[in-house]
mmCIF file of C-alpha atoms in Angstrom:
data_model
loop_
_atom_site.group_PDB
_atom_site.id
_atom_site.type_symbol
_atom_site.label_atom_id
_atom_site.label_comp_id
_atom_site.label_asym_id
_atom_site.label_seq_id
_atom_site.Cartn_x
_atom_site.Cartn_y
_atom_site.Cartn_z
ATOM 1 C CA UNK A 455 -55.772 149.581 141.192
ATOM 2 C CA UNK A 456 -57.162 150.265 137.745
ATOM 3 C CA UNK A 457 -55.417 152.727 135.454
ATOM 4 C CA UNK A 458 -56.380 154.859 132.518
ATOM 5 C CA UNK A 459 -54.401 154.036 129.381
ATOM 6 C CA UNK A 460 -53.640 156.076 126.300
ATOM 7 C CA UNK A 461 -51.491 155.170 123.308
ATOM 8 C CA UNK A 462 -49.501 156.800 120.552
ATOM 9 C CA UNK A 463 -46.716 156.087 118.119
ATOM 10 C CA UNK A 464 -43.303 157.574 119.021
ATOM 11 C CA UNK A 465 -43.221 159.866 115.992
ATOM 12 C CA UNK A 466 -42.157 163.480 115.859
ATOM 13 C CA UNK A 467 -39.707 163.234 118.771
ATOM 14 C CA UNK A 468 -36.589 165.101 117.786
ATOM 15 C CA UNK A 469 -33.231 165.769 119.362
ATOM 16 C CA UNK A 470 -31.555 169.131 119.814
ATOM 17 C CA UNK A 471 -29.863 168.854 116.424
ATOM 18 C CA UNK A 472 -33.220 168.386 114.656
ATOM 19 C CA UNK A 473 -32.895 164.631 114.346
ATOM 20 C CA UNK A 474 -34.410 161.880 116.338
ATOM 21 C CA UNK A 475 -31.778 160.287 118.609
ATOM 22 C CA UNK A 476 -30.526 157.004 117.163
ATOM 23 C CA UNK A 477 -28.682 154.453 119.273
ATOM 24 C CA UNK A 478 -25.455 153.110 117.853
ATOM 25 C CA UNK A 479 -24.672 149.426 118.059
ATOM 26 C CA UNK A 480 -21.081 149.838 116.911
ATOM 27 C CA UNK A 481 -18.756 148.031 119.313
ATOM 28 C CA UNK A 482 -15.961 150.398 118.390
ATOM 29 C CA UNK A 483 -17.692 153.413 119.953
ATOM 30 C CA UNK A 484 -15.709 154.940 122.813
ATOM 31 C CA UNK A 485 -17.114 155.943 126.210
ATOM 32 C CA UNK A 486 -16.139 159.516 126.957
ATOM 33 C CA UNK A 487 -15.648 160.924 130.441
ATOM 34 C CA UNK A 488 -18.312 163.568 129.939
ATOM 35 C CA UNK A 489 -19.982 165.087 133.034
ATOM 36 C CA UNK A 490 -23.661 164.300 133.385
ATOM 37 C CA UNK A 491 -25.965 166.607 131.475
ATOM 38 C CA UNK A 492 -27.776 168.692 134.088
ATOM 39 C CA UNK A 493 -30.942 170.736 134.163
ATOM 40 C CA UNK A 494 -30.594 174.468 134.644
ATOM 41 C CA UNK A 495 -30.767 174.132 138.434
ATOM 42 C CA UNK A 496 -27.994 171.529 138.389
ATOM 43 C CA UNK A 497 -30.169 168.473 139.038
ATOM 44 C CA UNK A 498 -30.537 165.255 137.087
ATOM 45 C CA UNK A 499 -33.847 165.143 135.229
ATOM 46 C CA UNK A 500 -34.041 161.436 134.379
ATOM 47 C CA UNK A 501 -32.633 158.394 136.158
ATOM 48 C CA UNK A 502 -32.485 155.064 134.331
ATOM 49 C CA UNK A 503 -32.530 152.201 136.834
ATOM 50 C CA UNK A 504 -30.903 149.061 135.437
ATOM 51 C CA UNK A 505 -30.874 145.837 137.500
ATOM 52 C CA UNK A 506 -27.983 143.524 136.662
ATOM 53 C CA UNK A 507 -26.799 140.001 137.313
ATOM 54 C CA UNK A 508 -23.950 138.647 135.197
ATOM 55 C CA UNK A 509 -24.126 141.429 132.597
ATOM 56 C CA UNK A 510 -20.386 142.131 132.240
ATOM 57 C CA UNK A 511 -20.611 141.772 128.470
ATOM 58 C CA UNK A 512 -23.463 144.256 128.083
ATOM 59 C CA UNK A 513 -23.205 147.332 130.269
ATOM 60 C CA UNK A 514 -20.546 149.243 128.306
ATOM 61 C CA UNK A 515 -22.449 148.893 125.050
ATOM 62 C CA UNK A 516 -25.648 149.933 126.806
ATOM 63 C CA UNK A 517 -23.999 153.100 128.139
ATOM 64 C CA UNK A 518 -22.715 153.953 124.676
ATOM 65 C CA UNK A 519 -26.237 153.709 123.304
ATOM 66 C CA UNK A 520 -27.721 155.700 126.172
ATOM 67 C CA UNK A 521 -25.231 158.507 125.527
ATOM 68 C CA UNK A 522 -26.377 158.805 121.942
ATOM 69 C CA UNK A 523 -30.088 158.397 122.601
ATOM 70 C CA UNK A 524 -30.186 160.876 125.493
ATOM 71 C CA UNK A 525 -27.980 163.628 124.102
ATOM 72 C CA UNK A 526 -29.143 166.975 125.478
ATOM 73 C CA UNK A 527 -31.063 165.371 128.379
ATOM 74 C CA UNK A 528 -29.948 165.552 132.006
ATOM 75 C CA UNK A 529 -29.699 161.900 132.993
ATOM 76 C CA UNK A 530 -27.900 159.323 135.077
ATOM 77 C CA UNK A 531 -27.826 155.523 135.031
ATOM 78 C CA UNK A 532 -28.210 153.695 138.341
ATOM 79 C CA UNK A 533 -27.084 150.080 137.980
ATOM 80 C CA UNK A 534 -28.174 147.767 140.809
ATOM 81 C CA UNK A 535 -26.071 144.615 140.795
ATOM 82 C CA UNK A 536 -26.890 141.508 142.818
ATOM 83 C CA UNK A 537 -23.237 140.652 143.483
ATOM 84 C CA UNK A 538 -22.635 139.154 140.035
ATOM 85 C CA UNK A 539 -19.854 136.535 140.025
ATOM 86 C CA UNK A 540 -18.757 137.662 136.540
ATOM 87 C CA UNK A 541 -17.417 140.988 137.849
ATOM 88 C CA UNK A 542 -20.235 143.233 136.636
ATOM 89 C CA UNK A 543 -20.127 145.431 139.739
ATOM 90 C CA UNK A 544 -16.330 145.773 139.646
ATOM 91 C CA UNK A 545 -16.480 146.852 136.012
ATOM 92 C CA UNK A 546 -19.219 149.373 136.718
ATOM 93 C CA UNK A 547 -17.370 150.833 139.695
ATOM 94 C CA UNK A 548 -14.245 151.263 137.580
ATOM 95 C CA UNK A 549 -16.279 152.893 134.835
ATOM 96 C CA UNK A 550 -18.088 155.245 137.219
ATOM 97 C CA UNK A 551 -14.748 156.692 138.363
ATOM 98 C CA UNK A 552 -14.306 158.320 134.957
ATOM 99 C CA UNK A 553 -17.947 158.525 133.924
ATOM 100 C CA UNK A 554 -19.822 160.671 136.507
ATOM 101 C CA UNK A 555 -23.328 159.895 135.274
ATOM 102 C CA UNK A 556 -22.840 156.174 135.985
ATOM 103 C CA UNK A 557 -23.583 154.809 139.458
ATOM 104 C CA UNK A 558 -23.548 151.243 140.780
ATOM 105 C CA UNK A 559 -25.242 149.837 143.853
ATOM 106 C CA UNK A 560 -23.879 146.414 144.748
ATOM 107 C CA UNK A 561 -26.235 144.283 146.823
ATOM 108 C CA UNK A 562 -24.792 141.489 148.930
ATOM 109 C CA UNK A 563 -26.998 138.774 150.368
ATOM 110 C CA UNK A 564 -30.168 139.743 148.473
ATOM 111 C CA UNK A 565 -31.482 139.074 145.017
ATOM 112 C CA UNK A 566 -34.475 139.855 142.866
ATOM 113 C CA UNK A 567 -35.150 142.171 139.961
ATOM 114 C CA UNK A 568 -38.141 143.929 141.510
ATOM 115 C CA UNK A 569 -36.425 144.720 144.798
ATOM 116 C CA UNK A 570 -33.330 145.857 142.887
ATOM 117 C CA UNK A 571 -35.466 148.295 140.881
ATOM 118 C CA UNK A 572 -37.046 149.650 144.051
ATOM 119 C CA UNK A 573 -33.662 150.221 145.699
ATOM 120 C CA UNK A 574 -32.341 151.892 142.564
ATOM 121 C CA UNK A 575 -35.300 154.265 142.372
ATOM 122 C CA UNK A 576 -34.939 155.119 146.044
ATOM 123 C CA UNK A 577 -31.238 155.891 145.525
ATOM 124 C CA UNK A 578 -31.823 158.769 143.099
ATOM 125 C CA UNK A 579 -33.561 162.112 143.413
ATOM 126 C CA UNK A 580 -34.536 162.433 139.740
ATOM 127 C CA UNK A 581 -38.188 163.458 139.166
ATOM 128 C CA UNK A 582 -38.613 160.840 136.408
ATOM 129 C CA UNK A 583 -37.519 157.234 136.787
ATOM 130 C CA UNK A 584 -37.050 154.772 133.939
ATOM 131 C CA UNK A 585 -36.501 151.031 134.291
ATOM 132 C CA UNK A 586 -34.898 148.894 131.611
ATOM 133 C CA UNK A 587 -32.828 145.721 131.280
ATOM 134 C CA UNK A 588 -29.076 145.701 130.789
ATOM 135 C CA UNK A 589 -29.098 143.111 127.991
ATOM 136 C CA UNK A 590 -30.045 145.642 125.234
ATOM 137 C CA UNK A 591 -33.367 143.962 124.501
ATOM 138 C CA UNK A 592 -35.163 147.214 125.331
ATOM 139 C CA UNK A 593 -34.964 150.071 122.816
ATOM 140 C CA UNK A 594 -33.128 152.931 124.502
ATOM 141 C CA UNK A 595 -34.119 155.139 121.555
ATOM 142 C CA UNK A 596 -37.665 155.221 122.987
ATOM 143 C CA UNK A 597 -36.565 156.977 126.192
ATOM 144 C CA UNK A 598 -36.755 160.542 124.743
ATOM 145 C CA UNK A 599 -40.319 159.883 123.572
ATOM 146 C CA UNK A 600 -41.221 158.568 127.023
ATOM 147 C CA UNK A 601 -39.704 161.639 128.653
ATOM 148 C CA UNK A 602 -41.531 164.002 126.313
ATOM 149 C CA UNK A 603 -44.851 162.426 127.297
ATOM 150 C CA UNK A 604 -43.957 162.757 130.986
ATOM 151 C CA UNK A 605 -42.984 166.414 130.588
ATOM 152 C CA UNK A 606 -46.474 167.230 129.374
ATOM 153 C CA UNK A 607 -47.659 166.648 132.940
ATOM 154 C CA UNK A 608 -50.723 164.548 132.207
ATOM 155 C CA UNK A 609 -49.160 161.097 132.650
ATOM 156 C CA UNK A 610 -47.902 159.165 135.669
ATOM 157 C CA UNK A 611 -46.521 156.136 133.841
ATOM 158 C CA UNK A 612 -45.274 155.531 130.303
ATOM 159 C CA UNK A 613 -44.967 151.862 129.317
ATOM 160 C CA UNK A 614 -43.001 150.448 126.413
ATOM 161 C CA UNK A 615 -45.318 147.794 125.020
ATOM 162 C CA UNK A 616 -44.699 144.896 122.651
ATOM 163 C CA UNK A 617 -48.379 144.389 121.881
ATOM 164 C CA UNK A 618 -49.704 147.236 119.743
ATOM 165 C CA UNK A 619 -49.276 148.600 116.212
ATOM 166 C CA UNK A 620 -45.616 149.225 115.416
ATOM 167 C CA UNK A 621 -44.388 146.885 118.165
ATOM 168 C CA UNK A 622 -43.249 143.268 118.313
ATOM 169 C CA UNK A 623 -41.633 140.527 120.373
ATOM 170 C CA UNK A 624 -38.739 139.915 118.002
ATOM 171 C CA UNK A 625 -37.484 136.369 117.556
ATOM 172 C CA UNK A 626 -39.373 134.741 120.385
ATOM 173 C CA UNK A 627 -40.150 131.065 120.089
ATOM 174 C CA UNK A 628 -43.867 130.173 119.932
ATOM 175 C CA UNK A 629 -43.704 128.614 123.414
ATOM 176 C CA UNK A 630 -42.421 131.841 124.943
ATOM 177 C CA UNK A 631 -45.111 133.837 123.147
ATOM 178 C CA UNK A 632 -47.797 131.546 124.563
ATOM 179 C CA UNK A 633 -46.404 131.832 128.093
ATOM 180 C CA UNK A 634 -46.243 135.627 127.850
ATOM 181 C CA UNK A 635 -49.811 135.784 126.528
ATOM 182 C CA UNK A 636 -51.040 133.562 129.377
ATOM 183 C CA UNK A 637 -49.240 135.663 132.005
ATOM 184 C CA UNK A 638 -50.718 138.821 130.488
ATOM 185 C CA UNK A 639 -54.248 137.418 130.590
ATOM 186 C CA UNK A 640 -53.812 136.276 134.195
ATOM 187 C CA UNK A 641 -52.756 139.727 135.387
ATOM 188 C CA UNK A 642 -55.490 141.448 133.390
ATOM 189 C CA UNK A 643 -58.271 139.205 134.708
ATOM 190 C CA UNK A 644 -57.129 138.597 138.280
ATOM 191 C CA UNK A 645 -55.921 142.139 138.958
ATOM 192 C CA UNK A 646 -58.194 144.093 136.617
ATOM 193 C CA UNK A 647 -55.363 145.678 134.619
ATOM 194 C CA UNK A 648 -56.102 147.389 131.309
ATOM 195 C CA UNK A 649 -52.457 147.532 130.194
ATOM 196 C CA UNK A 650 -51.723 145.775 126.905
ATOM 197 C CA UNK A 651 -48.314 144.642 128.190
ATOM 198 C CA UNK A 652 -48.344 144.388 132.005
ATOM 199 C CA UNK A 653 -45.348 142.050 131.731
ATOM 200 C CA UNK A 654 -43.177 144.801 130.257
ATOM 201 C CA UNK A 655 -39.936 145.578 132.061
ATOM 202 C CA UNK A 656 -39.446 148.839 130.144
ATOM 203 C CA UNK A 657 -41.234 151.901 131.506
ATOM 204 C CA UNK A 658 -40.898 155.394 132.969
ATOM 205 C CA UNK A 659 -42.724 156.570 136.089
ATOM 206 C CA UNK A 660 -43.175 159.904 137.832
ATOM 207 C CA UNK A 661 -41.354 159.975 141.177
ATOM 208 C CA UNK A 662 -44.476 161.064 143.052
ATOM 209 C CA UNK A 663 -46.368 158.045 141.687
ATOM 210 C CA UNK A 664 -43.560 155.706 142.738
ATOM 211 C CA UNK A 665 -43.324 157.232 146.219
ATOM 212 C CA UNK A 666 -47.081 156.842 146.694
ATOM 213 C CA UNK A 667 -46.815 153.094 146.010
ATOM 214 C CA UNK A 668 -43.498 152.214 147.614
ATOM 215 C CA UNK A 669 -44.821 151.106 151.024
ATOM 216 C CA UNK A 670 -47.386 148.813 149.385
ATOM 217 C CA UNK A 671 -45.018 147.067 146.997
ATOM 218 C CA UNK A 672 -44.467 143.335 147.231
ATOM 219 C CA UNK A 673 -41.043 143.647 145.538
ATOM 220 C CA UNK A 674 -41.309 139.993 144.505
ATOM 221 C CA UNK A 675 -39.925 138.354 141.402
ATOM 222 C CA UNK A 676 -39.309 140.061 138.078
ATOM 223 C CA UNK A 677 -42.497 141.972 137.251
ATOM 224 C CA UNK A 678 -42.161 145.306 139.029
ATOM 225 C CA UNK A 679 -44.579 147.046 136.629
ATOM 226 C CA UNK A 680 -47.568 144.953 137.750
ATOM 227 C CA UNK A 681 -46.573 145.570 141.365
ATOM 228 C CA UNK A 682 -46.391 149.350 140.876
ATOM 229 C CA UNK A 683 -49.722 149.667 139.083
ATOM 230 C CA UNK A 684 -51.683 147.458 141.489
ATOM 231 C CA UNK A 685 -50.054 148.994 144.584
ATOM 232 C CA UNK A 686 -50.904 152.573 143.631
ATOM 233 C CA UNK A 687 -53.428 154.136 146.037
ATOM 234 C CA UNK A 688 -55.095 155.904 143.086
ATOM 235 C CA UNK A 689 -55.556 155.044 139.404
ATOM 236 C CA UNK A 690 -52.424 155.885 137.432
ATOM 237 C CA UNK A 691 -52.624 157.833 134.199
ATOM 238 C CA UNK A 692 -50.838 155.478 131.812
ATOM 239 C CA UNK A 693 -49.545 156.084 128.291
ATOM 240 C CA UNK A 694 -48.265 153.223 126.128
ATOM 241 C CA UNK A 695 -45.646 153.508 123.389
ATOM 242 C CA UNK A 696 -44.708 150.671 121.007
ATOM 243 C CA UNK A 697 -41.248 149.192 120.630
ATOM 244 C CA UNK A 698 -39.746 146.080 119.111
ATOM 245 C CA UNK A 699 -38.157 143.655 121.519
ATOM 246 C CA UNK A 700 -34.578 142.808 120.514
ATOM 247 C CA UNK A 701 -32.335 139.795 120.997
ATOM 248 C CA UNK A 702 -30.021 139.673 123.994
ATOM 249 C CA UNK A 703 -26.648 141.266 123.194
ATOM 250 C CA UNK A 704 -24.452 138.971 125.332
ATOM 251 C CA UNK A 705 -24.781 136.521 128.200
ATOM 252 C CA UNK A 706 -27.556 134.124 129.117
ATOM 253 C CA UNK A 707 -31.245 134.723 129.734
ATOM 254 C CA UNK A 708 -32.441 134.752 133.347
ATOM 255 C CA UNK A 709 -35.835 133.283 132.445
ATOM 256 C CA UNK A 710 -36.506 129.920 134.062
ATOM 257 C CA UNK A 711 -39.258 128.071 135.888
ATOM 258 C CA UNK A 712 -38.539 129.988 139.074
ATOM 259 C CA UNK A 713 -39.401 133.254 137.315
ATOM 260 C CA UNK A 714 -42.822 131.821 136.489
ATOM 261 C CA UNK A 715 -43.257 130.715 140.094
ATOM 262 C CA UNK A 716 -42.319 134.187 141.369
ATOM 263 C CA UNK A 717 -44.930 135.694 139.072
ATOM 264 C CA UNK A 718 -47.619 133.367 140.387
ATOM 265 C CA UNK A 719 -46.631 134.297 143.944
ATOM 266 C CA UNK A 720 -46.865 137.996 143.030
ATOM 267 C CA UNK A 721 -50.407 137.421 141.749
ATOM 268 C CA UNK A 722 -51.206 135.545 144.954
ATOM 269 C CA UNK A 723 -49.809 138.375 147.068
ATOM 270 C CA UNK A 724 -51.844 140.994 145.207
ATOM 271 C CA UNK A 725 -55.070 138.987 145.476
ATOM 272 C CA UNK A 726 -54.986 137.211 148.879
ATOM 273 C CA UNK A 727 -51.773 138.578 150.407
ATOM 274 C CA UNK A 728 -53.644 140.831 152.831
ATOM 275 C CA UNK A 729 -55.067 137.740 154.546
ATOM 276 C CA UNK A 730 -52.487 134.985 153.973
ATOM 277 C CA UNK A 731 -48.676 135.419 153.879
ATOM 278 C CA UNK A 732 -47.366 134.657 150.409
ATOM 279 C CA UNK A 733 -44.576 132.461 151.746
ATOM 280 C CA UNK A 734 -47.188 130.330 153.448
ATOM 281 C CA UNK A 735 -49.017 129.994 150.133
ATOM 282 C CA UNK A 736 -45.786 128.933 148.449
ATOM 283 C CA UNK A 737 -44.867 126.581 151.296
ATOM 284 C CA UNK A 738 -48.302 124.986 151.108
ATOM 285 C CA UNK A 739 -48.046 124.613 147.329
ATOM 286 C CA UNK A 740 -44.672 122.923 147.690
ATOM 287 C CA UNK A 741 -46.153 120.794 150.439
ATOM 288 C CA UNK A 742 -48.926 119.668 148.105
ATOM 289 C CA UNK A 743 -46.277 118.420 145.703
ATOM 290 C CA UNK A 744 -44.669 116.701 148.663
ATOM 291 C CA UNK A 745 -47.971 114.952 149.311
ATOM 292 C CA UNK A 746 -47.861 113.528 145.801
ATOM 293 C CA UNK A 747 -44.287 112.320 146.326
ATOM 294 C CA UNK A 748 -45.206 110.917 149.712
ATOM 295 C CA UNK A 749 -48.229 108.976 148.499
ATOM 296 C CA UNK A 750 -46.493 107.654 145.391
ATOM 297 C CA UNK A 751 -43.596 106.401 147.509
ATOM 298 C CA UNK A 752 -45.964 104.921 150.078
ATOM 299 C CA UNK A 753 -47.974 103.146 147.376
ATOM 300 C CA UNK A 754 -44.853 101.691 145.779
ATOM 301 C CA UNK A 755 -43.332 100.625 149.099
ATOM 302 C CA UNK A 756 -46.557 99.052 150.326
ATOM 303 C CA UNK A 757 -46.504 96.893 147.213
ATOM 304 C CA UNK A 758 -43.146 95.371 148.162
ATOM 305 C CA UNK A 759 -43.439 91.912 149.729
ATOM 306 C CA UNK A 760 -42.763 91.782 153.450
ATOM 307 C CA UNK A 761 -42.739 95.576 153.869
ATOM 308 C CA UNK A 762 -44.617 96.903 156.922
ATOM 309 C CA UNK A 763 -46.693 100.060 156.890
ATOM 310 C CA UNK A 764 -44.471 101.736 159.491
ATOM 311 C CA UNK A 765 -41.302 101.244 157.455
ATOM 312 C CA UNK A 766 -43.033 102.291 154.225
ATOM 313 C CA UNK A 767 -44.514 105.395 155.857
ATOM 314 C CA UNK A 768 -41.145 106.319 157.380
ATOM 315 C CA UNK A 769 -39.346 106.078 154.037
ATOM 316 C CA UNK A 770 -42.083 108.080 152.324
ATOM 317 C CA UNK A 771 -41.774 110.802 154.971
ATOM 318 C CA UNK A 772 -37.993 111.012 154.420
ATOM 319 C CA UNK A 773 -38.298 111.277 150.635
ATOM 320 C CA UNK A 774 -41.008 113.936 150.868
ATOM 321 C CA UNK A 775 -38.958 115.868 153.435
ATOM 322 C CA UNK A 776 -35.863 116.067 151.225
ATOM 323 C CA UNK A 777 -37.945 116.995 148.199
ATOM 324 C CA UNK A 778 -39.763 119.728 150.126
ATOM 325 C CA UNK A 779 -36.483 121.212 151.324
ATOM 326 C CA UNK A 780 -35.091 121.363 147.803
ATOM 327 C CA UNK A 781 -38.200 123.005 146.360
ATOM 328 C CA UNK A 782 -38.649 125.464 149.217
ATOM 329 C CA UNK A 783 -35.000 126.465 148.967
ATOM 330 C CA UNK A 784 -35.379 127.055 145.221
ATOM 331 C CA UNK A 785 -38.837 128.673 145.262
ATOM 332 C CA UNK A 786 -40.318 129.758 148.592
ATOM 333 C CA UNK A 787 -37.066 131.153 149.960
ATOM 334 C CA UNK A 788 -35.434 132.012 146.671
ATOM 335 C CA UNK A 789 -34.278 135.383 148.007
ATOM 336 C CA UNK A 790 -32.597 133.590 150.927
ATOM 337 C CA UNK A 791 -31.498 130.562 148.916
ATOM 338 C CA UNK A 792 -28.891 128.366 150.574
ATOM 339 C CA UNK A 793 -25.926 127.096 148.569
ATOM 340 C CA UNK A 794 -22.621 125.303 149.046
ATOM 341 C CA UNK A 795 -22.088 124.068 152.578
ATOM 342 C CA UNK A 796 -25.029 126.188 153.642
ATOM 343 C CA UNK A 797 -27.269 123.939 151.570
ATOM 344 C CA UNK A 798 -26.152 120.839 153.447
ATOM 345 C CA UNK A 799 -26.340 122.454 156.883
ATOM 346 C CA UNK A 800 -29.731 123.853 155.901
ATOM 347 C CA UNK A 801 -30.894 120.367 154.946
ATOM 348 C CA UNK A 802 -29.743 119.022 158.309
ATOM 349 C CA UNK A 803 -31.543 121.850 160.121
ATOM 350 C CA UNK A 804 -34.630 121.235 158.016
ATOM 351 C CA UNK A 805 -34.611 117.539 158.870
ATOM 352 C CA UNK A 806 -34.014 118.321 162.553
ATOM 353 C CA UNK A 807 -36.747 120.952 162.633
ATOM 354 C CA UNK A 808 -39.173 118.600 160.906
ATOM 355 C CA UNK A 809 -38.302 115.608 163.092
ATOM 356 C CA UNK A 810 -41.047 116.412 165.576
ATOM 357 C CA UNK A 811 -43.561 116.789 162.772
ATOM 358 C CA UNK A 812 -42.290 113.598 161.162
ATOM 359 C CA UNK A 813 -42.644 111.670 164.416
ATOM 360 C CA UNK A 814 -46.169 112.967 164.813
ATOM 361 C CA UNK A 815 -46.838 112.136 161.159
ATOM 362 C CA UNK A 816 -45.790 108.507 161.524
ATOM 363 C CA UNK A 817 -47.369 108.156 164.963
ATOM 364 C CA UNK A 818 -50.779 109.489 163.971
ATOM 365 C CA UNK A 819 -50.805 107.568 160.677
ATOM 366 C CA UNK A 820 -49.788 104.311 162.369
ATOM 367 C CA UNK A 821 -52.382 104.733 165.109
ATOM 368 C CA UNK A 822 -55.154 105.278 162.558
ATOM 369 C CA UNK A 823 -53.976 102.414 160.356
ATOM 370 C CA UNK A 824 -53.851 100.003 163.277
ATOM 371 C CA UNK A 825 -57.387 101.112 164.025
ATOM 372 C CA UNK A 826 -58.432 99.680 160.651
ATOM 373 C CA UNK A 827 -58.356 102.999 158.745
ATOM 374 C CA UNK A 828 -57.318 102.720 155.086
ATOM 375 C CA UNK A 829 -53.644 103.416 154.478
ATOM 376 C CA UNK A 830 -54.514 106.366 152.207
ATOM 377 C CA UNK A 831 -56.501 108.228 154.858
ATOM 378 C CA UNK A 832 -54.007 107.285 157.522
ATOM 379 C CA UNK A 833 -51.174 108.736 155.442
ATOM 380 C CA UNK A 834 -53.061 111.978 154.727
ATOM 381 C CA UNK A 835 -53.858 112.499 158.395
ATOM 382 C CA UNK A 836 -50.194 112.116 159.278
ATOM 383 C CA UNK A 837 -49.228 114.632 156.609
ATOM 384 C CA UNK A 838 -51.635 117.253 157.968
ATOM 385 C CA UNK A 839 -50.300 116.937 161.503
ATOM 386 C CA UNK A 840 -46.692 117.226 160.352
ATOM 387 C CA UNK A 841 -47.323 120.250 158.129
ATOM 388 C CA UNK A 842 -48.498 122.456 161.011
ATOM 389 C CA UNK A 843 -45.126 122.197 162.685
ATOM 390 C CA UNK A 844 -42.923 122.250 159.611
ATOM 391 C CA UNK A 845 -43.754 125.711 158.278
ATOM 392 C CA UNK A 846 -43.173 127.642 161.485
ATOM 393 C CA UNK A 847 -40.141 125.678 162.617
ATOM 394 C CA UNK A 848 -38.247 125.793 159.317
ATOM 395 C CA UNK A 849 -38.998 129.483 158.760
ATOM 396 C CA UNK A 850 -37.451 130.236 162.150
ATOM 397 C CA UNK A 851 -34.494 127.836 162.094
ATOM 398 C CA UNK A 852 -33.451 127.269 158.464
ATOM 399 C CA UNK A 853 -34.027 130.375 156.330
ATOM 400 C CA UNK A 854 -33.101 133.102 158.765
ATOM 401 C CA UNK A 855 -33.099 136.702 157.563
ATOM 402 C CA UNK A 856 -29.929 138.588 158.553
ATOM 403 C CA UNK A 857 -30.559 141.084 161.313
ATOM 404 C CA UNK A 858 -30.401 144.726 160.338
ATOM 405 C CA UNK A 859 -27.875 146.845 162.129
ATOM 406 C CA UNK A 860 -29.556 149.820 163.795
#
């Protein structure tokens, strides 16, 4: 869904004391057990939703800065933690006991920044919802300016952008800048977005606009902003404010190749998802890589002296099968990723589930090859037959979603 976009510089936004709120980065600042600032009717005006995974070294400093930036505003912070092994959730729960405006939702058995943001926004009744990272790369000092724009009543979404006058991407390496620019162009051209920074993870949205989109959201990957804008049943009135992207305060970046894959799957879901399940698209893409592995192995094995086609085809099938399991576990079923002993049992189930397809693969390919068909076409025909079975069987037997308790 297209959106109308306006822009401005965050100037002239002043706090109650006549000064613009300034966030402190002093590590010696102390968190005070101050009750949440409330509106006159006793409700929270602004909720900041903050997804976390291994952010134990960041959340206290972030809260300190939020306290200073949002002085005089009725706010709460809703942290949504994906069961971080570094104790992030435990630290937040301990902090919330003496800091009433801090809340923590701990998710067990599910992961993903977008879905975490959605659950956090659903868990609060605030009329305005902000989303930001926990690593202090987003400028919390921009939140009052965002809120002031929202209060004027003519905007549904305020986006903190890194690509306009007065903004910047900080100390990004050239490679990261190129990747971000490419991702931005893809979303603008494929989805028709007019946002300067659709990849931004720093924004504020009106609750009514979020509620109107929530049943259409894909909740995939890391780019919830694109999902919200495209899923809206009507064009959103968007306002963009500049900010400078900062370096991570502590911990390690979550950006990796899987994030890029998730973004591509989000684009696929928003373009062809109404006709083809996105997991099937991902499974087929992984399968195409498996075809390359299969054919390379078959070519190499056929070149070995004394090696028969049946043995070469069988080995190629096994190599492609293991490779497909690894990639599907890491990409297609990332939110249900198997690990530890579950990885090994999942591999065994995958092999067992694909055994019928593998037998058909080898059987069909061998039959065609014995009928004087070229080994290349024989191998491709076997792959096609096996693929039909593999997707349905492995989705049902290997990556099983936990049943919801009624």
